[in-house]
CSV table of C-alpha atoms in Angstrom, one decimal:
chain,number,residue,atom,x,y,z
A,1,MET,CA,-94.6,20.4,3.5
A,2,ALA,CA,-92.2,18.3,1.4
A,3,SER,CA,-89.5,16.5,3.2
A,4,ALA,CA,-85.8,17.5,3.1
A,5,THR,CA,-85.0,14.4,1.1
A,6,ALA,CA,-87.6,15.4,-1.6
A,7,ARG,CA,-86.0,18.8,-2.0
A,8,LEU,CA,-82.5,17.3,-2.8
A,9,SER,CA,-81.4,17.2,-6.4
A,10,PRO,CA,-81.4,13.8,-8.1
A,11,ARG,CA,-77.5,13.8,-8.1
A,12,LYS,CA,-77.4,14.4,-4.3
A,13,ARG,CA,-80.0,11.8,-3.7
A,14,LYS,CA,-78.0,9.3,-5.7
A,15,ARG,CA,-74.8,10.1,-3.8
A,16,GLU,CA,-76.6,9.6,-0.4
A,17,THR,CA,-78.1,6.3,-1.4
A,18,LYS,CA,-74.6,4.9,-2.4
A,19,PRO,CA,-74.1,1.5,-0.6
A,20,THR,CA,-71.6,1.4,2.1
A,21,PRO,CA,-68.5,-0.8,1.3
A,22,VAL,CA,-68.2,-4.0,3.2
A,23,ALA,CA,-64.9,-4.9,4.8
A,24,VAL,CA,-63.5,-8.3,3.5
A,25,PRO,CA,-61.3,-10.1,6.0
A,26,VAL,CA,-57.7,-10.7,4.8
A,27,ALA,CA,-55.8,-13.8,5.9
A,28,VAL,CA,-52.7,-12.9,7.8
A,29,PRO,CA,-49.9,-15.5,7.7
A,30,GLU,CA,-49.0,-16.9,11.1
A,31,PRO,CA,-45.6,-15.9,12.4
A,32,PRO,CA,-43.0,-18.7,12.6
A,33,ARG,CA,-43.2,-20.6,15.8
A,34,PRO,CA,-40.2,-20.1,18.1
A,35,ASP,CA,-40.2,-23.9,18.8
A,36,GLY,CA,-39.3,-24.7,15.1
A,37,PRO,CA,-36.2,-26.8,14.3
A,38,ASP,CA,-32.8,-25.2,14.9
A,39,LEU,CA,-31.1,-26.0,11.6
A,40,ILE,CA,-27.9,-24.1,12.4
A,41,SER,CA,-27.2,-26.0,15.5
A,42,GLN,CA,-27.5,-29.2,13.5
A,43,LEU,CA,-24.4,-28.3,11.4
A,44,PRO,CA,-21.2,-30.2,12.1
A,45,ASP,CA,-18.8,-28.7,14.6
A,46,SER,CA,-16.1,-28.0,11.9
A,47,ILE,CA,-18.5,-25.7,10.0
A,48,LEU,CA,-19.7,-23.9,13.2
A,49,HIS,CA,-16.0,-23.4,14.2
A,50,SER,CA,-15.4,-21.7,10.8
A,51,ILE,CA,-18.4,-19.4,11.3
A,52,LEU,CA,-17.4,-18.4,14.8
A,53,SER,CA,-13.9,-17.7,13.8
A,54,LEU,CA,-15.2,-15.0,11.4
A,55,LEU,CA,-17.2,-13.2,14.1
A,56,PRO,CA,-15.7,-10.4,16.3
A,57,ILE,CA,-14.4,-12.0,19.4
A,58,LYS,CA,-17.1,-10.3,21.6
A,59,ASP,CA,-19.9,-11.8,19.5
A,60,ALA,CA,-18.3,-15.2,19.3
A,61,VAL,CA,-18.1,-15.4,23.1
A,62,ARG,CA,-21.7,-14.3,23.5
A,63,THR,CA,-22.9,-17.4,21.4
A,64,GLY,CA,-22.0,-19.5,24.5
A,65,VAL,CA,-25.2,-18.5,26.2
A,66,LEU,CA,-27.5,-19.7,23.4
A,67,SER,CA,-27.6,-23.3,24.6
A,68,SER,CA,-25.6,-26.1,25.9
A,69,ARG,CA,-24.8,-27.1,22.3
A,70,TRP,CA,-23.2,-23.7,21.7
A,71,SER,CA,-21.5,-23.2,25.0
A,72,PRO,CA,-18.2,-25.1,24.2
A,73,LEU,CA,-18.0,-24.2,20.5
A,74,TRP,CA,-16.3,-20.8,20.6
A,75,LYS,CA,-13.6,-22.3,22.9
A,76,ALA,CA,-12.5,-24.7,20.2
A,77,ALA,CA,-13.0,-22.4,17.2
A,78,PRO,CA,-9.9,-20.7,15.6
A,79,LEU,CA,-9.3,-17.5,17.7
A,80,ARG,CA,-8.8,-14.1,16.1
A,81,LEU,CA,-8.0,-11.7,19.0
A,82,ASP,CA,-7.2,-8.0,18.8
A,83,ASN,CA,-6.9,-6.2,22.1
A,84,SER,CA,-7.5,-2.8,20.4
A,85,SER,CA,-11.2,-3.8,20.0
A,86,PHE,CA,-11.5,-3.7,23.8
A,87,ASP,CA,-9.6,-0.5,24.3
A,88,PRO,CA,-11.3,2.9,24.3
A,89,ASN,CA,-7.9,4.6,23.5
A,90,PRO,CA,-5.4,2.5,21.6
A,91,GLN,CA,-2.7,5.2,22.0
A,92,LEU,CA,-2.4,4.4,25.7
A,93,PRO,CA,-1.6,1.1,27.6
A,94,PRO,CA,-4.6,-1.2,27.9
A,95,PRO,CA,-6.9,-0.4,30.9
A,96,TYR,CA,-7.3,-2.9,33.6
A,97,TRP,CA,-10.7,-4.2,32.5
A,98,SER,CA,-9.3,-4.8,29.0
A,99,TRP,CA,-6.3,-6.6,30.4
A,100,VAL,CA,-8.6,-8.8,32.4
A,101,ALA,CA,-10.8,-9.5,29.4
A,102,ILE,CA,-7.9,-10.6,27.2
A,103,PHE,CA,-6.5,-12.9,29.9
A,104,ARG,CA,-10.0,-14.5,30.6
A,105,ILE,CA,-10.4,-15.2,26.9
A,106,PHE,CA,-7.0,-16.8,26.7
A,107,ASP,CA,-7.5,-18.9,29.8
A,108,SER,CA,-10.9,-20.1,28.6
A,109,HIS,CA,-10.1,-20.7,24.9
A,110,ARG,CA,-8.4,-24.1,24.1
A,111,GLY,CA,-8.5,-24.1,20.3
A,112,PRO,CA,-6.0,-23.0,17.7
A,113,ILE,CA,-5.1,-19.3,17.3
A,114,GLU,CA,-5.5,-17.9,13.8
A,115,SER,CA,-4.4,-14.3,14.6
A,116,LEU,CA,-3.3,-12.2,17.6
A,117,SER,CA,-2.8,-8.5,17.9
A,118,LEU,CA,-1.3,-7.0,21.1
A,119,THR,CA,-0.7,-3.3,21.7
A,120,LEU,CA,1.4,-1.8,24.5
A,121,PHE,CA,1.5,-4.8,26.9
A,122,THR,CA,4.5,-5.1,29.2
A,123,PRO,CA,7.3,-7.5,28.1
A,124,SER,CA,6.3,-10.2,30.6
A,125,GLU,CA,2.6,-10.1,29.5
A,126,MET,CA,3.7,-10.1,25.8
A,127,ASP,CA,5.8,-13.3,26.5
A,128,ARG,CA,2.9,-15.1,28.1
A,129,PHE,CA,0.6,-14.4,25.2
A,130,VAL,CA,3.1,-15.1,22.5
A,131,GLU,CA,4.3,-18.4,24.1
A,132,SER,CA,0.7,-19.6,24.4
A,133,ALA,CA,0.0,-18.5,20.8
A,134,VAL,CA,3.1,-20.3,19.5
A,135,GLN,CA,2.0,-23.5,21.3
A,136,ARG,CA,-1.4,-23.3,19.6
A,137,GLY,CA,-0.3,-22.8,16.0
A,138,ILE,CA,-0.4,-19.0,15.6
A,139,ARG,CA,-0.5,-17.9,11.9
A,140,ARG,CA,-0.8,-14.1,12.1
A,141,LEU,CA,0.9,-12.1,14.8
A,142,ASN,CA,0.9,-8.3,15.4
A,143,LEU,CA,3.0,-6.8,18.3
A,144,VAL,CA,3.1,-3.1,19.0
A,145,ALA,CA,5.6,-2.2,21.7
A,146,SER,CA,5.7,1.6,21.0
A,147,TYR,CA,3.2,4.1,19.9
A,148,ARG,CA,3.8,7.9,20.1
A,149,LYS,CA,4.8,8.6,23.7
A,150,ALA,CA,4.0,5.2,25.1
A,151,ALA,CA,6.7,2.5,24.7
A,152,TYR,CA,8.1,-0.7,26.1
A,153,ASP,CA,11.4,-2.3,25.4
A,154,TYR,CA,10.4,-5.7,24.1
A,155,GLU,CA,12.9,-8.1,22.6
A,156,LEU,CA,11.5,-11.0,20.6
A,157,PRO,CA,11.8,-14.3,22.5
A,158,ALA,CA,13.7,-17.2,21.0
A,159,PHE,CA,10.7,-19.5,20.8
A,160,LEU,CA,8.9,-17.0,18.5
A,161,LEU,CA,11.9,-17.0,16.1
A,162,LEU,CA,11.5,-20.8,15.7
A,163,CYS,CA,7.7,-20.9,15.3
A,164,ASN,CA,6.8,-23.2,12.4
A,165,SER,CA,3.1,-22.1,12.0
A,166,LEU,CA,3.7,-18.4,11.7
A,167,HIS,CA,3.0,-17.0,8.2
A,168,HIS,CA,2.5,-13.3,8.8
A,169,LEU,CA,4.3,-11.1,11.4
A,170,SER,CA,4.0,-7.4,12.0
A,171,LEU,CA,6.2,-5.6,14.5
A,172,ARG,CA,6.4,-2.0,15.7
A,173,GLY,CA,9.0,-0.8,18.1
A,174,CYS,CA,10.3,-4.3,18.9
A,175,THR,CA,13.9,-5.5,18.8
A,176,PHE,CA,15.6,-8.6,17.6
A,177,PRO,CA,18.1,-10.6,19.7
A,178,GLN,CA,21.7,-9.6,19.0
A,179,ALA,CA,22.7,-13.2,18.0
A,180,LEU,CA,20.3,-14.8,15.5
A,181,LEU,CA,20.1,-18.5,14.9
A,182,PRO,CA,21.3,-19.8,11.4
A,183,SER,CA,17.6,-20.2,10.4
A,184,ILE,CA,14.6,-18.3,11.8
A,185,PHE,CA,10.9,-18.0,11.0
A,186,PRO,CA,11.0,-21.2,8.8
A,187,ASN,CA,7.6,-20.7,7.2
A,188,LEU,CA,7.1,-16.9,7.4
A,189,ARG,CA,5.7,-15.4,4.2
A,190,GLU,CA,5.1,-11.8,5.1
A,191,LEU,CA,7.0,-9.5,7.4
A,192,ARG,CA,6.0,-5.9,8.4
A,193,LEU,CA,8.5,-3.8,10.4
A,194,SER,CA,7.9,-0.3,11.7
A,195,HIS,CA,10.4,1.6,13.7
A,196,VAL,CA,12.6,-1.5,14.0
A,197,ARG,CA,16.3,-1.9,13.7
A,198,LEU,CA,16.9,-4.4,10.9
A,199,PRO,CA,19.7,-6.9,11.6
A,200,THR,CA,22.1,-7.3,8.7
A,201,ASP,CA,21.6,-11.0,8.3
A,202,LEU,CA,17.9,-11.2,9.1
A,203,LEU,CA,16.5,-11.7,5.6
A,204,SER,CA,19.1,-14.2,4.5
A,205,LYS,CA,18.0,-16.4,7.5
A,206,CYS,CA,14.3,-16.2,6.6
A,207,GLY,CA,14.2,-18.8,3.8
A,208,SER,CA,10.5,-18.6,3.0
A,209,LEU,CA,10.0,-14.8,3.2
A,210,GLN,CA,8.2,-13.4,0.1
A,211,THR,CA,6.9,-10.0,1.1
A,212,LEU,CA,8.6,-7.3,3.2
A,213,TYR,CA,7.2,-3.9,4.4
A,214,LEU,CA,9.6,-1.5,6.0
A,215,THR,CA,8.3,1.7,7.6
A,216,SER,CA,10.7,4.2,9.3
A,217,SER,CA,13.1,1.3,9.9
A,218,ARG,CA,16.9,1.4,9.7
A,219,GLY,CA,19.9,-0.9,9.7
A,220,GLU,CA,21.8,-1.7,12.9
A,221,SER,CA,24.1,1.1,14.1
A,222,GLU,CA,22.8,3.5,11.4
A,223,THR,CA,24.1,1.3,8.6
A,224,PRO,CA,22.3,1.1,5.3
A,225,ILE,CA,19.4,-1.2,4.8
A,226,ASP,CA,21.1,-4.1,2.9
A,227,ILE,CA,18.7,-6.5,1.2
A,228,SER,CA,20.0,-10.0,0.4
A,229,SER,CA,17.3,-12.7,0.1
A,230,GLN,CA,16.9,-15.6,-2.2
A,231,SER,CA,13.1,-15.8,-1.7
A,232,LEU,CA,11.9,-12.2,-1.4
A,233,ARG,CA,9.5,-11.2,-4.2
A,234,LYS,CA,8.0,-7.9,-3.0
A,235,LEU,CA,9.6,-5.0,-1.0
A,236,ASP,CA,7.8,-1.8,0.1
A,237,PHE,CA,10.0,0.8,1.8
A,238,ASP,CA,8.8,4.1,3.3
A,239,SER,CA,10.2,6.4,5.9
A,240,TYR,CA,8.8,9.5,7.6
A,241,SER,CA,12.2,10.5,9.1
A,242,LYS,CA,14.0,13.6,7.9
A,243,GLN,CA,17.4,11.9,8.2
A,244,PRO,CA,19.1,10.5,5.0
A,245,THR,CA,18.8,6.8,4.5
A,246,GLU,CA,20.3,4.3,2.1
A,247,LEU,CA,18.7,1.2,0.6
A,248,ILE,CA,20.9,-1.4,-1.1
A,249,ILE,CA,19.4,-4.3,-3.1
A,250,ARG,CA,22.6,-6.4,-3.0
A,251,ASP,CA,21.3,-9.8,-4.0
A,252,ALA,CA,17.6,-10.5,-4.6
A,253,PRO,CA,17.4,-12.9,-7.5
A,254,ASN,CA,13.6,-13.3,-7.2
A,255,LEU,CA,12.6,-9.7,-6.4
A,256,GLU,CA,9.7,-8.6,-8.7
A,257,SER,CA,8.4,-5.5,-7.1
A,258,LEU,CA,10.2,-2.6,-5.3
A,259,LYS,CA,8.1,0.4,-4.1
A,260,ILE,CA,9.7,3.4,-2.4
A,261,GLY,CA,7.6,6.2,-0.8
A,262,GLN,CA,7.6,9.3,-2.9
A,263,GLU,CA,8.8,11.4,0.0
A,264,THR,CA,11.4,8.8,1.1
A,265,THR,CA,13.2,8.9,-2.3
A,266,MET,CA,14.3,12.5,-1.8
A,267,LEU,CA,16.5,11.6,1.2
A,268,CYS,CA,17.3,8.0,0.2
A,269,LYS,CA,20.2,6.8,-1.8
A,270,VAL,CA,19.0,3.8,-3.8
A,271,THR,CA,21.4,1.2,-5.0
A,272,ILE,CA,20.2,-1.8,-7.1
A,273,LEU,CA,23.1,-4.3,-7.8
A,274,ASN,CA,21.4,-7.6,-8.5
A,275,ALA,CA,17.6,-8.0,-9.1
A,276,PRO,CA,17.3,-9.8,-12.4
A,277,LYS,CA,13.6,-10.5,-12.2
A,278,LEU,CA,12.5,-6.9,-11.0
A,279,GLN,CA,9.5,-5.8,-13.0
A,280,LEU,CA,8.0,-2.9,-11.0
A,281,LEU,CA,10.1,-0.1,-9.6
A,282,GLY,CA,9.2,3.3,-8.2
A,283,PHE,CA,9.5,6.0,-7.0
A,284,LEU,CA,12.9,7.0,-8.2
A,285,ASN,CA,13.7,10.6,-7.5
A,286,ALA,CA,15.9,12.7,-9.9
A,287,ASN,CA,16.5,14.9,-6.9
A,288,SER,CA,18.2,12.1,-4.9
A,289,SER,CA,21.8,12.6,-3.8
A,290,ALA,CA,22.7,9.3,-5.6
A,291,LEU,CA,21.1,6.6,-7.7
A,292,GLN,CA,23.0,3.4,-8.8
A,293,LEU,CA,21.0,1.4,-11.2
A,294,GLY,CA,23.0,-1.5,-12.3
A,295,ALA,CA,26.3,-0.2,-13.6
A,296,THR,CA,25.0,3.4,-13.9
A,297,LEU,CA,25.7,5.8,-11.0
A,298,ILE,CA,24.0,9.2,-11.0
A,299,GLU,CA,25.4,11.6,-8.4
A,300,ARG,CA,24.3,15.2,-7.5
A,301,HIS,CA,27.2,17.5,-6.6
A,302,GLU,CA,25.6,20.9,-5.9
A,303,GLU,CA,22.3,22.1,-4.5
A,304,PRO,CA,20.2,24.2,-6.9
A,305,SER,CA,20.0,27.9,-6.5
A,306,ILE,CA,17.7,30.6,-7.9
A,307,VAL,CA,20.2,31.4,-10.7
A,308,PHE,CA,22.2,28.2,-11.4
A,309,PRO,CA,20.9,24.6,-11.8
A,310,PRO,CA,22.4,21.8,-9.8
A,311,THR,CA,25.3,19.8,-11.3
A,312,PHE,CA,25.4,16.0,-11.5
A,313,GLN,CA,27.7,13.3,-12.8
A,314,VAL,CA,26.9,10.0,-14.5
A,315,THR,CA,29.6,7.3,-14.3
A,316,LYS,CA,29.8,3.6,-15.0
A,317,THR,CA,30.8,1.3,-12.2
A,318,PRO,CA,31.6,-2.5,-12.2
A,319,CYS,CA,28.3,-4.4,-11.5
A,320,HIS,CA,26.9,-7.8,-12.2
A,321,MET,CA,23.9,-6.2,-14.0
A,322,SER,CA,24.8,-3.5,-16.5
A,323,MET,CA,21.1,-2.4,-16.9
A,324,LEU,CA,17.7,-3.3,-15.3
A,325,SER,CA,16.4,-5.0,-18.4
A,326,SER,CA,13.6,-6.8,-16.6
A,327,VAL,CA,11.8,-3.7,-15.4
A,328,LYS,CA,8.5,-3.2,-17.3
A,329,THR,CA,6.8,-0.5,-15.0
A,330,LEU,CA,8.7,2.5,-13.7
A,331,ALA,CA,7.6,5.5,-11.6
A,332,ILE,CA,9.8,8.6,-11.2
A,333,LYS,CA,9.4,11.9,-9.4
A,334,VAL,CA,10.9,15.0,-10.9
A,335,GLU,CA,11.0,18.8,-10.9
A,336,GLY,CA,12.2,21.3,-13.4
A,337,TYR,CA,15.7,21.5,-12.0
A,338,PHE,CA,16.4,17.8,-12.6
A,339,GLU,CA,14.9,17.1,-16.0
A,340,LYS,CA,18.4,16.6,-17.4
A,341,THR,CA,18.9,13.5,-15.4
A,342,ILE,CA,15.8,11.7,-16.8
A,343,PRO,CA,17.5,10.5,-20.1
A,344,HIS,CA,20.3,8.9,-18.2
A,345,LEU,CA,17.8,7.3,-15.8
A,346,LEU,CA,15.6,6.0,-18.6
A,347,ARG,CA,18.6,4.4,-20.4
A,348,CYS,CA,18.8,1.9,-17.5
A,349,PHE,CA,15.5,0.4,-18.5
A,350,PRO,CA,15.7,-0.7,-22.2
A,351,TYR,CA,12.5,-2.7,-22.2
A,352,LEU,CA,10.2,-0.3,-20.3
A,353,GLU,CA,6.5,-0.6,-21.1
A,354,LYS,CA,4.8,1.7,-18.6
A,355,LEU,CA,6.2,5.0,-17.4
A,356,ASP,CA,4.5,7.0,-14.5
A,357,ILE,CA,5.8,10.5,-13.8
A,358,MET,CA,4.9,12.5,-10.7
A,359,LYS,CA,5.7,16.2,-10.7
A,360,TYR,CA,6.6,18.0,-7.5
A,361,GLU,CA,3.7,19.9,-5.9
A,362,GLY,CA,4.3,23.6,-6.2
A,363,ASN,CA,6.8,22.9,-8.9
A,364,CYS,CA,9.4,25.7,-9.5
A,365,ASP,CA,8.7,28.1,-12.3
A,366,LYS,CA,12.3,28.0,-13.5
A,367,CYS,CA,13.1,25.2,-15.9
A,368,PHE,CA,16.8,24.8,-16.7
A,369,LEU,CA,16.1,22.5,-19.6
A,370,THR,CA,18.1,23.3,-22.7
A,371,LYS,CA,15.8,23.6,-25.7
A,372,GLY,CA,16.3,20.6,-28.0
A,373,MET,CA,17.9,18.5,-25.3
A,374,TRP,CA,15.5,15.6,-25.8
A,375,GLU,CA,16.0,15.6,-29.6
A,376,GLU,CA,19.7,15.3,-29.0
A,377,GLN,CA,19.1,11.9,-27.3
A,378,GLY,CA,18.1,10.3,-30.5
A,379,SER,CA,15.8,7.2,-30.2
A,380,LEU,CA,16.4,5.5,-26.9
A,381,CYS,CA,15.9,1.8,-26.7
A,382,PHE,CA,12.8,1.8,-24.4
A,383,LEU,CA,10.9,3.7,-27.1
A,384,ASP,CA,10.5,0.5,-29.0
A,385,TYR,CA,8.5,-1.0,-26.1
A,386,LEU,CA,6.8,1.9,-24.3
A,387,LYS,CA,3.0,1.6,-24.4
A,388,THR,CA,1.6,3.9,-21.6
A,389,VAL,CA,2.7,7.2,-20.0
A,390,THR,CA,1.0,8.8,-17.1
A,391,VAL,CA,1.9,12.3,-15.8
A,392,LYS,CA,0.5,13.4,-12.4
A,393,GLY,CA,0.7,17.1,-11.7
A,394,PHE,CA,0.9,18.1,-15.4
A,395,SER,CA,1.0,21.8,-15.8
A,396,GLY,CA,2.0,22.2,-19.4
A,397,ASP,CA,5.3,24.0,-18.8
A,398,GLN,CA,8.4,23.9,-21.1
A,399,CYS,CA,9.7,20.7,-19.4
A,400,ASP,CA,6.5,18.9,-19.9
A,401,VAL,CA,6.2,19.9,-23.5
A,402,GLU,CA,9.8,18.9,-24.3
A,403,LEU,CA,9.5,15.5,-22.8
A,404,LEU,CA,6.0,14.6,-24.1
A,405,SER,CA,6.6,15.8,-27.6
A,406,TYR,CA,9.8,13.6,-27.7
A,407,LEU,CA,7.8,10.6,-26.6
A,408,VAL,CA,5.0,11.3,-29.1
A,409,VAL,CA,7.4,11.6,-32.0
A,410,HIS,CA,9.6,8.6,-31.1
A,411,GLY,CA,7.2,6.2,-29.3
A,412,LYS,CA,6.7,3.5,-32.0
A,413,VAL,CA,4.1,1.5,-30.0
A,414,LEU,CA,2.9,4.2,-27.7
A,415,ARG,CA,-0.9,3.8,-27.2
A,416,LYS,CA,-1.9,6.2,-24.5
A,417,ILE,CA,-0.7,9.3,-22.6
A,418,ILE,CA,-2.7,10.2,-19.5
A,419,LEU,CA,-2.3,13.7,-18.2
A,420,LEU,CA,-3.5,14.4,-14.7
A,421,CYS,CA,-3.7,18.2,-14.9
A,422,SER,CA,-3.0,20.5,-11.9
A,423,LYS,CA,-4.7,23.4,-13.6
A,424,HIS,CA,-8.2,23.9,-15.0
A,425,ILE,CA,-8.8,22.1,-18.3
A,426,SER,CA,-10.4,24.0,-21.1
A,427,LYS,CA,-10.9,23.1,-24.7
A,428,LYS,CA,-8.4,25.8,-25.7
A,429,PHE,CA,-5.8,24.4,-23.3
A,430,VAL,CA,-6.2,20.9,-24.7
A,431,GLU,CA,-5.9,22.0,-28.3
A,432,THR,CA,-2.8,24.1,-27.5
A,433,LYS,CA,-1.0,21.2,-25.8
A,434,LYS,CA,-1.8,18.8,-28.6
A,435,ARG,CA,-0.3,21.2,-31.1
A,436,GLN,CA,2.8,21.7,-28.9
A,437,PHE,CA,3.2,17.9,-28.6
A,438,CYS,CA,3.4,17.6,-32.4
A,439,ILE,CA,0.5,15.1,-32.3
A,440,GLU,CA,0.3,15.2,-36.1
A,441,MET,CA,3.8,13.8,-36.2
A,442,ARG,CA,3.2,10.9,-33.8
A,443,ALA,CA,5.1,7.7,-34.5
A,444,SER,CA,2.2,5.5,-33.4
A,445,SER,CA,-1.1,5.8,-35.2
A,446,ASP,CA,-2.9,4.3,-32.2
A,447,LEU,CA,-1.7,7.0,-29.7
A,448,VAL,CA,-4.5,8.7,-27.7
A,449,LEU,CA,-4.0,11.7,-25.4
A,450,VAL,CA,-6.4,11.8,-22.4
A,451,PHE,CA,-6.7,14.9,-20.0
A,452,PHE,CA,-8.1,14.5,-16.5
A,453,ARG,CA,-8.4,16.9,-13.6
A,454,ASP,CA,-5.8,15.8,-11.0
A,455,THR,CA,-7.0,14.3,-7.7
A,456,LYS,CA,-5.1,13.3,-4.7
A,457,ARG,CA,-6.0,9.6,-5.0
A,458,SER,CA,-6.5,9.3,-8.7
A,459,ILE,CA,-7.5,5.9,-10.0
A,460,HIS,CA,-5.1,6.5,-12.9
A,461,PHE,CA,-2.3,6.5,-10.4
A,462,SER,CA,-3.7,3.8,-8.2
A,463,LEU,CA,-0.7,1.5,-8.5
A,464,TRP,CA,1.3,4.1,-6.5
A,465,ASN,CA,-1.3,5.6,-4.3
A,466,ASP,CA,-0.2,3.7,-1.2
A,467,MET,CA,3.2,5.4,-1.6
A,468,ILE,CA,1.8,8.9,-1.8
A,469,LEU,CA,1.3,10.8,1.4
């Protein structure tokens, strides 16, 4: 009988006799030896100090166990210490173990202090930390004495007011001494105050201050916040209080930027008397009880009702600056009731180049704008310089159409109008608005209209996003 192999077809016999592949050994590179040269440790101490100063404090301390070479390094590196990184709940006073960790780090460290942030320590503990930081050349200091329901009454010590090394200071819930020295914070560049009473003469005594942030802060004894500073260049003012406030820019010859929170402007009376270098200003609110821009005073006399619009009065007052001629970028917030105040407001800025308009959310349906009101204004001075207009919350109502058609027809160098639409954008909607804006009669041949769907943090409104809740 023939064998089983003989009965197989030639194809199957060929498949069975296929040679078995032979495994070829592959060379595997050897892992690096742990006893290789430690190149990092060979760097100079000054470079290692810089590296350690950039690490979180917990990691910087842990490097001390690497070797005897590393053990003393973190103690001499510039210290950046924030006690909130140790706390499980920064809304409460620091727990005992966090308090112990902070004090151990302070007692062990002997190098300079780059930055220090302390939250809800007792006044005596604050004094101990701050005094040590001042002695070791502190540059950035953040003190939080109150947060929500937790609070301590902490008055800034005199030795802090005279600190020469301090460049950035942030305070929340702290108080200043009643009697200030003739000169304080000699080299302070940036000051952030939150829920702090602002002494009347504080800014005039800070000869190097360039940037000031005020959040929910007021003047002493409920007086207006009065700004007089020869060095100040930037001021951001915001308040979450429902109480009326008043901001007076009395004498700020070098102020270039003034930002006011979009909610703050409704309850804030803004007065700008002397700021000859001011280039960026916003938000101004047409709904404000009073605005004084140079010699122009705009006052509201009656609240709006369902039937009747509010009344307002525009008067000229004696002032060192008749107009704010240096302002190039302006942001305003308006609603239909107050469209009539806009021409008077814009007359104060004859060389305006960029205008940003924010419409009220849930804007009223009624628009008390008189038809043809804008055409009655003639050609305002700023129209010879205006290049860009952005409208956030554009709905296409009568007030929008009247204003934008006026800018289109009279804007001689206007290049772009960006409309951040609160409604759905369709091709029909775009064509209708272009026709209503009299785009065929535009004064500038380079003018382009751009429609975007509005977003809360629009990149086209990024300059003001930090002032929008």
